[in-house]
Amino acid sequence: MSTTTTIQSEERVANSKSTLKELRENDRIPAVVYGYETETTSISINERDLINALREVGRNGVIQLQVDGKKRNVVLNDYQTDVLVGNITHADFLVVDMSEELEVSVTVQLVGEAPGEKEGGTVQQPNWELDILVKPSEIPETFEVDVSKLVIGDTLTVADIRKDSKFEILNDDEYALVTISAPRTEAELEALEEGAEASDVEPEVIGEDEE
């Protein structure tokens, strides 16, 4: 992906409660930048600028971060959010060497329609991410996995896609990406219903006084 988005940053005093409060009041968030040929630096950025940049380049895309008057190619290595309102509360930026590969996690996206699903099977995705080694400019937004040949009982693992992948996959061969499970039998459905009904029954209180 191209580095067309630039975020301006300002240095900040780390771990200062008064500074953090002031940042939040001005719609800025604390962040830290570190990595290739860069000393770890505490900064602040505008939250809206970060959101707009991620919309443009994607979660794993390369962003240009202005630090000390210099533009650095960075990726969003980690971030924290407020669980109640959902806004970003802190960001970690990793400076990358555009000529060197790095390890990233990308979301697995299933493409195609599995014959097993047409037969009544259920598509299950045990793992939603893959770890790959890739140059920063070539990081994909998602990793597409074709399920168009899977029938009931099939399981697709990393071993099945490693050879044809244009990226170096770091997960083990046994790492499962998708399975097509058989539809439940009537007996299994009845057993599930009976189990659910049994869990709804209130347990008898031992030692309760009799009238």
mmCIF file of C-alpha atoms in Angstrom:
data_model
loop_
_atom_site.group_PDB
_atom_site.id
_atom_site.type_symbol
_atom_site.label_atom_id
_atom_site.label_comp_id
_atom_site.label_asym_id
_atom_site.label_seq_id
_atom_site.Cartn_x
_atom_site.Cartn_y
_atom_site.Cartn_z
ATOM 1 C CA MET A 1 0.000 0.000 0.000
ATOM 2 C CA SER A 2 1.187 3.547 -0.697
ATOM 3 C CA THR A 3 2.151 5.952 2.071
ATOM 4 C CA THR A 4 -0.083 8.826 1.045
ATOM 5 C CA THR A 5 -1.394 9.728 4.489
ATOM 6 C CA THR A 6 0.592 11.888 6.878
ATOM 7 C CA ILE A 7 -0.198 12.390 10.556
ATOM 8 C CA GLN A 8 1.269 15.321 12.443
ATOM 9 C CA SER A 9 2.497 14.630 15.959
ATOM 10 C CA GLU A 10 3.676 16.653 18.942
ATOM 11 C CA GLU A 11 6.101 15.550 21.618
ATOM 12 C CA ARG A 12 4.627 15.117 25.098
ATOM 13 C CA VAL A 13 5.715 14.460 28.635
ATOM 14 C CA ALA A 14 5.123 10.765 29.335
ATOM 15 C CA ASN A 15 2.925 9.654 32.257
ATOM 16 C CA SER A 16 1.770 13.143 33.221
ATOM 17 C CA LYS A 17 -1.849 13.035 34.402
ATOM 18 C CA SER A 18 -2.403 16.730 33.737
ATOM 19 C CA THR A 19 -1.028 16.357 30.215
ATOM 20 C CA LEU A 20 -3.259 13.356 29.466
ATOM 21 C CA LYS A 21 -6.338 15.249 30.671
ATOM 22 C CA GLU A 22 -5.437 18.219 28.503
ATOM 23 C CA LEU A 23 -4.921 15.960 25.484
ATOM 24 C CA ARG A 24 -8.359 14.366 25.856
ATOM 25 C CA GLU A 25 -9.990 17.773 26.165
ATOM 26 C CA ASN A 26 -8.426 18.713 22.813
ATOM 27 C CA ASP A 27 -9.381 15.472 21.010
ATOM 28 C CA ARG A 28 -5.800 14.254 21.021
ATOM 29 C CA ILE A 29 -4.506 10.896 22.179
ATOM 30 C CA PRO A 30 -1.176 9.873 23.715
ATOM 31 C CA ALA A 31 1.054 7.676 21.597
ATOM 32 C CA VAL A 32 4.571 6.321 21.404
ATOM 33 C CA VAL A 33 6.791 5.823 18.363
ATOM 34 C CA TYR A 34 9.785 3.479 18.187
ATOM 35 C CA GLY A 35 11.586 1.118 15.830
ATOM 36 C CA TYR A 36 13.933 1.442 12.871
ATOM 37 C CA GLU A 37 16.626 4.092 13.498
ATOM 38 C CA THR A 38 14.307 5.827 15.972
ATOM 39 C CA GLU A 39 14.578 6.469 19.695
ATOM 40 C CA THR A 40 11.428 5.696 21.634
ATOM 41 C CA THR A 41 9.500 8.962 21.768
ATOM 42 C CA SER A 42 6.283 9.908 23.556
ATOM 43 C CA ILE A 43 3.993 11.907 21.268
ATOM 44 C CA SER A 44 0.382 12.955 20.852
ATOM 45 C CA ILE A 45 -1.762 12.908 17.723
ATOM 46 C CA ASN A 46 -5.234 13.971 16.696
ATOM 47 C CA GLU A 47 -7.594 11.012 17.037
ATOM 48 C CA ARG A 48 -9.562 11.963 13.915
ATOM 49 C CA ASP A 49 -6.348 12.068 11.850
ATOM 50 C CA LEU A 50 -5.540 8.508 12.930
ATOM 51 C CA ILE A 51 -9.034 7.227 12.147
ATOM 52 C CA ASN A 52 -8.960 8.845 8.695
ATOM 53 C CA ALA A 53 -5.511 7.376 8.003
ATOM 54 C CA LEU A 54 -6.651 3.869 8.936
ATOM 55 C CA ARG A 55 -9.683 4.213 6.687
ATOM 56 C CA GLU A 56 -7.400 5.139 3.802
ATOM 57 C CA VAL A 57 -4.581 2.592 4.187
ATOM 58 C CA GLY A 58 -6.218 -0.128 6.323
ATOM 59 C CA ARG A 59 -5.346 -1.526 9.738
ATOM 60 C CA ASN A 60 -1.961 -2.864 8.557
ATOM 61 C CA GLY A 61 -1.148 -0.098 6.106
ATOM 62 C CA VAL A 62 1.882 2.182 6.195
ATOM 63 C CA ILE A 63 1.339 5.707 7.479
ATOM 64 C CA GLN A 64 3.708 8.660 7.329
ATOM 65 C CA LEU A 65 4.145 10.092 10.815
ATOM 66 C CA GLN A 66 5.668 13.535 11.217
ATOM 67 C CA VAL A 67 7.995 13.451 14.261
ATOM 68 C CA ASP A 68 10.532 16.192 15.054
ATOM 69 C CA GLY A 69 10.085 17.640 11.597
ATOM 70 C CA LYS A 70 10.870 14.329 9.887
ATOM 71 C CA LYS A 71 8.475 11.936 8.184
ATOM 72 C CA ARG A 72 8.766 8.326 9.274
ATOM 73 C CA ASN A 73 7.090 5.302 7.720
ATOM 74 C CA VAL A 74 5.144 3.596 10.498
ATOM 75 C CA VAL A 75 2.517 0.941 11.066
ATOM 76 C CA LEU A 76 0.028 0.917 13.920
ATOM 77 C CA ASN A 77 1.613 -1.791 16.046
ATOM 78 C CA ASP A 78 -0.928 -1.687 18.864
ATOM 79 C CA TYR A 79 -3.682 0.478 20.295
ATOM 80 C CA GLN A 80 -6.088 0.667 23.206
ATOM 81 C CA THR A 81 -9.725 1.750 23.231
ATOM 82 C CA ASP A 82 -12.249 2.842 25.822
ATOM 83 C CA VAL A 83 -14.539 -0.178 26.241
ATOM 84 C CA LEU A 84 -17.543 2.032 27.041
ATOM 85 C CA VAL A 85 -17.442 4.595 24.239
ATOM 86 C CA GLY A 86 -15.099 2.896 21.756
ATOM 87 C CA ASN A 87 -12.709 5.776 21.153
ATOM 88 C CA ILE A 88 -8.961 5.217 20.867
ATOM 89 C CA THR A 89 -7.095 6.025 24.078
ATOM 90 C CA HIS A 90 -3.487 5.161 23.153
ATOM 91 C CA ALA A 91 -1.492 4.147 20.079
ATOM 92 C CA ASP A 92 1.874 2.483 19.476
ATOM 93 C CA PHE A 93 3.613 3.213 16.164
ATOM 94 C CA LEU A 94 6.424 1.030 14.832
ATOM 95 C CA VAL A 95 8.868 2.709 12.448
ATOM 96 C CA VAL A 96 9.636 0.313 9.596
ATOM 97 C CA ASP A 97 12.393 -0.098 7.049
ATOM 98 C CA MET A 98 10.518 -0.245 3.751
ATOM 99 C CA SER A 99 13.130 -2.611 2.290
ATOM 100 C CA GLU A 100 12.892 -5.164 5.121
ATOM 101 C CA GLU A 101 10.137 -7.711 5.752
ATOM 102 C CA LEU A 102 8.251 -7.657 9.027
ATOM 103 C CA GLU A 103 5.814 -9.951 10.797
ATOM 104 C CA VAL A 104 2.178 -8.881 10.765
ATOM 105 C CA SER A 105 -1.175 -10.466 11.566
ATOM 106 C CA VAL A 106 -3.840 -10.203 8.870
ATOM 107 C CA THR A 107 -7.507 -11.118 8.934
ATOM 108 C CA VAL A 108 -8.513 -14.286 7.074
ATOM 109 C CA GLN A 109 -11.361 -13.704 4.610
ATOM 110 C CA LEU A 110 -13.193 -16.704 3.175
ATOM 111 C CA VAL A 111 -14.087 -16.455 -0.520
ATOM 112 C CA GLY A 112 -16.256 -18.689 -2.678
ATOM 113 C CA GLU A 113 -19.111 -20.986 -1.700
ATOM 114 C CA ALA A 114 -18.316 -24.383 -0.243
ATOM 115 C CA PRO A 115 -20.207 -27.345 -1.812
ATOM 116 C CA GLY A 116 -20.468 -28.746 1.708
ATOM 117 C CA GLU A 117 -22.492 -25.732 2.766
ATOM 118 C CA LYS A 118 -24.951 -26.313 -0.097
ATOM 119 C CA GLU A 119 -25.337 -29.872 1.195
ATOM 120 C CA GLY A 120 -26.403 -28.595 4.598
ATOM 121 C CA GLY A 121 -23.023 -28.448 6.291
ATOM 122 C CA THR A 122 -21.860 -25.572 8.486
ATOM 123 C CA VAL A 123 -18.828 -23.437 7.649
ATOM 124 C CA GLN A 124 -16.749 -22.872 10.765
ATOM 125 C CA GLN A 125 -13.693 -20.627 11.047
ATOM 126 C CA PRO A 126 -11.531 -21.737 14.006
ATOM 127 C CA ASN A 127 -8.948 -18.979 13.467
ATOM 128 C CA TRP A 128 -9.516 -15.515 12.080
ATOM 129 C CA GLU A 129 -5.936 -14.316 11.604
ATOM 130 C CA LEU A 130 -2.724 -15.409 9.920
ATOM 131 C CA ASP A 131 0.816 -14.327 10.740
ATOM 132 C CA ILE A 132 2.831 -13.531 7.631
ATOM 133 C CA LEU A 133 6.246 -12.110 6.754
ATOM 134 C CA VAL A 134 5.971 -9.302 4.222
ATOM 135 C CA LYS A 135 7.483 -5.994 3.144
ATOM 136 C CA PRO A 136 5.596 -2.978 4.529
ATOM 137 C CA SER A 137 4.503 -1.791 1.097
ATOM 138 C CA GLU A 138 2.951 -5.193 0.319
ATOM 139 C CA ILE A 139 0.910 -5.795 3.502
ATOM 140 C CA PRO A 140 -2.581 -6.971 2.459
ATOM 141 C CA GLU A 141 -5.726 -5.754 4.198
ATOM 142 C CA THR A 142 -6.983 -9.354 4.311
ATOM 143 C CA PHE A 143 -5.728 -12.834 3.434
ATOM 144 C CA GLU A 144 -8.209 -14.535 1.111
ATOM 145 C CA VAL A 145 -8.834 -18.261 1.496
ATOM 146 C CA ASP A 146 -10.805 -20.107 -1.199
ATOM 147 C CA VAL A 147 -13.413 -22.548 0.166
ATOM 148 C CA SER A 148 -15.075 -23.402 -3.161
ATOM 149 C CA LYS A 149 -13.800 -27.028 -3.138
ATOM 150 C CA LEU A 150 -14.600 -27.953 0.452
ATOM 151 C CA VAL A 151 -17.200 -30.626 1.176
ATOM 152 C CA ILE A 152 -18.684 -31.865 4.446
ATOM 153 C CA GLY A 153 -15.946 -33.179 6.707
ATOM 154 C CA ASP A 154 -13.143 -31.167 5.106
ATOM 155 C CA THR A 155 -10.704 -29.054 7.105
ATOM 156 C CA LEU A 156 -8.424 -26.495 5.460
ATOM 157 C CA THR A 157 -5.147 -25.860 7.250
ATOM 158 C CA VAL A 158 -2.069 -23.755 6.601
ATOM 159 C CA ALA A 159 -0.399 -26.814 5.074
ATOM 160 C CA ASP A 160 -3.033 -26.759 2.299
ATOM 161 C CA ILE A 161 -2.338 -23.172 1.259
ATOM 162 C CA ARG A 162 1.312 -22.603 2.133
ATOM 163 C CA LYS A 163 2.727 -23.717 -1.220
ATOM 164 C CA ASP A 164 0.485 -21.451 -3.315
ATOM 165 C CA SER A 165 0.654 -18.412 -1.042
ATOM 166 C CA LYS A 166 2.637 -15.410 -2.271
ATOM 167 C CA PHE A 167 3.409 -14.571 1.362
ATOM 168 C CA GLU A 168 5.547 -16.493 3.818
ATOM 169 C CA ILE A 169 3.121 -17.866 6.414
ATOM 170 C CA LEU A 170 4.553 -18.171 9.917
ATOM 171 C CA ASN A 171 1.819 -20.324 11.471
ATOM 172 C CA ASP A 172 2.252 -24.093 11.868
ATOM 173 C CA ASP A 173 0.975 -26.451 9.170
ATOM 174 C CA GLU A 174 -1.739 -27.766 11.525
ATOM 175 C CA TYR A 175 -3.209 -24.289 12.086
ATOM 176 C CA ALA A 176 -6.852 -24.704 10.975
ATOM 177 C CA LEU A 177 -8.511 -21.975 8.922
ATOM 178 C CA VAL A 178 -11.916 -23.435 8.047
ATOM 179 C CA THR A 179 -13.895 -26.640 8.555
ATOM 180 C CA ILE A 180 -17.150 -27.884 7.065
ATOM 181 C CA SER A 181 -19.072 -29.730 9.750
ATOM 182 C CA ALA A 182 -21.942 -32.132 9.073
ATOM 183 C CA PRO A 183 -25.484 -31.019 9.879
ATOM 184 C CA ARG A 184 -26.749 -32.141 13.275
ATOM 185 C CA THR A 185 -28.949 -35.206 13.386
ATOM 186 C CA GLU A 186 -32.406 -35.144 14.945
ATOM 187 C CA ALA A 187 -31.043 -37.125 17.902
ATOM 188 C CA GLU A 188 -28.302 -34.532 18.472
ATOM 189 C CA LEU A 189 -30.803 -31.673 18.270
ATOM 190 C CA GLU A 190 -33.115 -33.418 20.736
ATOM 191 C CA ALA A 191 -30.209 -33.993 23.121
ATOM 192 C CA LEU A 192 -29.303 -30.303 22.937
ATOM 193 C CA GLU A 193 -32.898 -29.298 23.636
ATOM 194 C CA GLU A 194 -33.110 -31.682 26.592
ATOM 195 C CA GLY A 195 -29.867 -30.295 27.967
ATOM 196 C CA ALA A 196 -31.152 -26.742 27.650
ATOM 197 C CA GLU A 197 -34.401 -27.643 29.408
ATOM 198 C CA ALA A 198 -32.506 -29.370 32.215
ATOM 199 C CA SER A 199 -30.352 -26.290 32.775
ATOM 200 C CA ASP A 200 -33.499 -24.191 33.201
ATOM 201 C CA VAL A 201 -34.762 -26.321 36.112
ATOM 202 C CA GLU A 202 -34.087 -24.658 39.461
ATOM 203 C CA PRO A 203 -32.015 -26.879 41.777
ATOM 204 C CA GLU A 204 -33.671 -28.122 44.939
ATOM 205 C CA VAL A 205 -32.492 -26.342 48.062
ATOM 206 C CA ILE A 206 -31.191 -28.968 50.515
ATOM 207 C CA GLY A 207 -32.158 -28.428 54.124
ATOM 208 C CA GLU A 208 -35.086 -26.186 53.351
ATOM 209 C CA ASP A 209 -37.679 -26.277 56.171
ATOM 210 C CA GLU A 210 -40.772 -28.336 55.454
ATOM 211 C CA GLU A 211 -44.176 -26.892 56.228
#
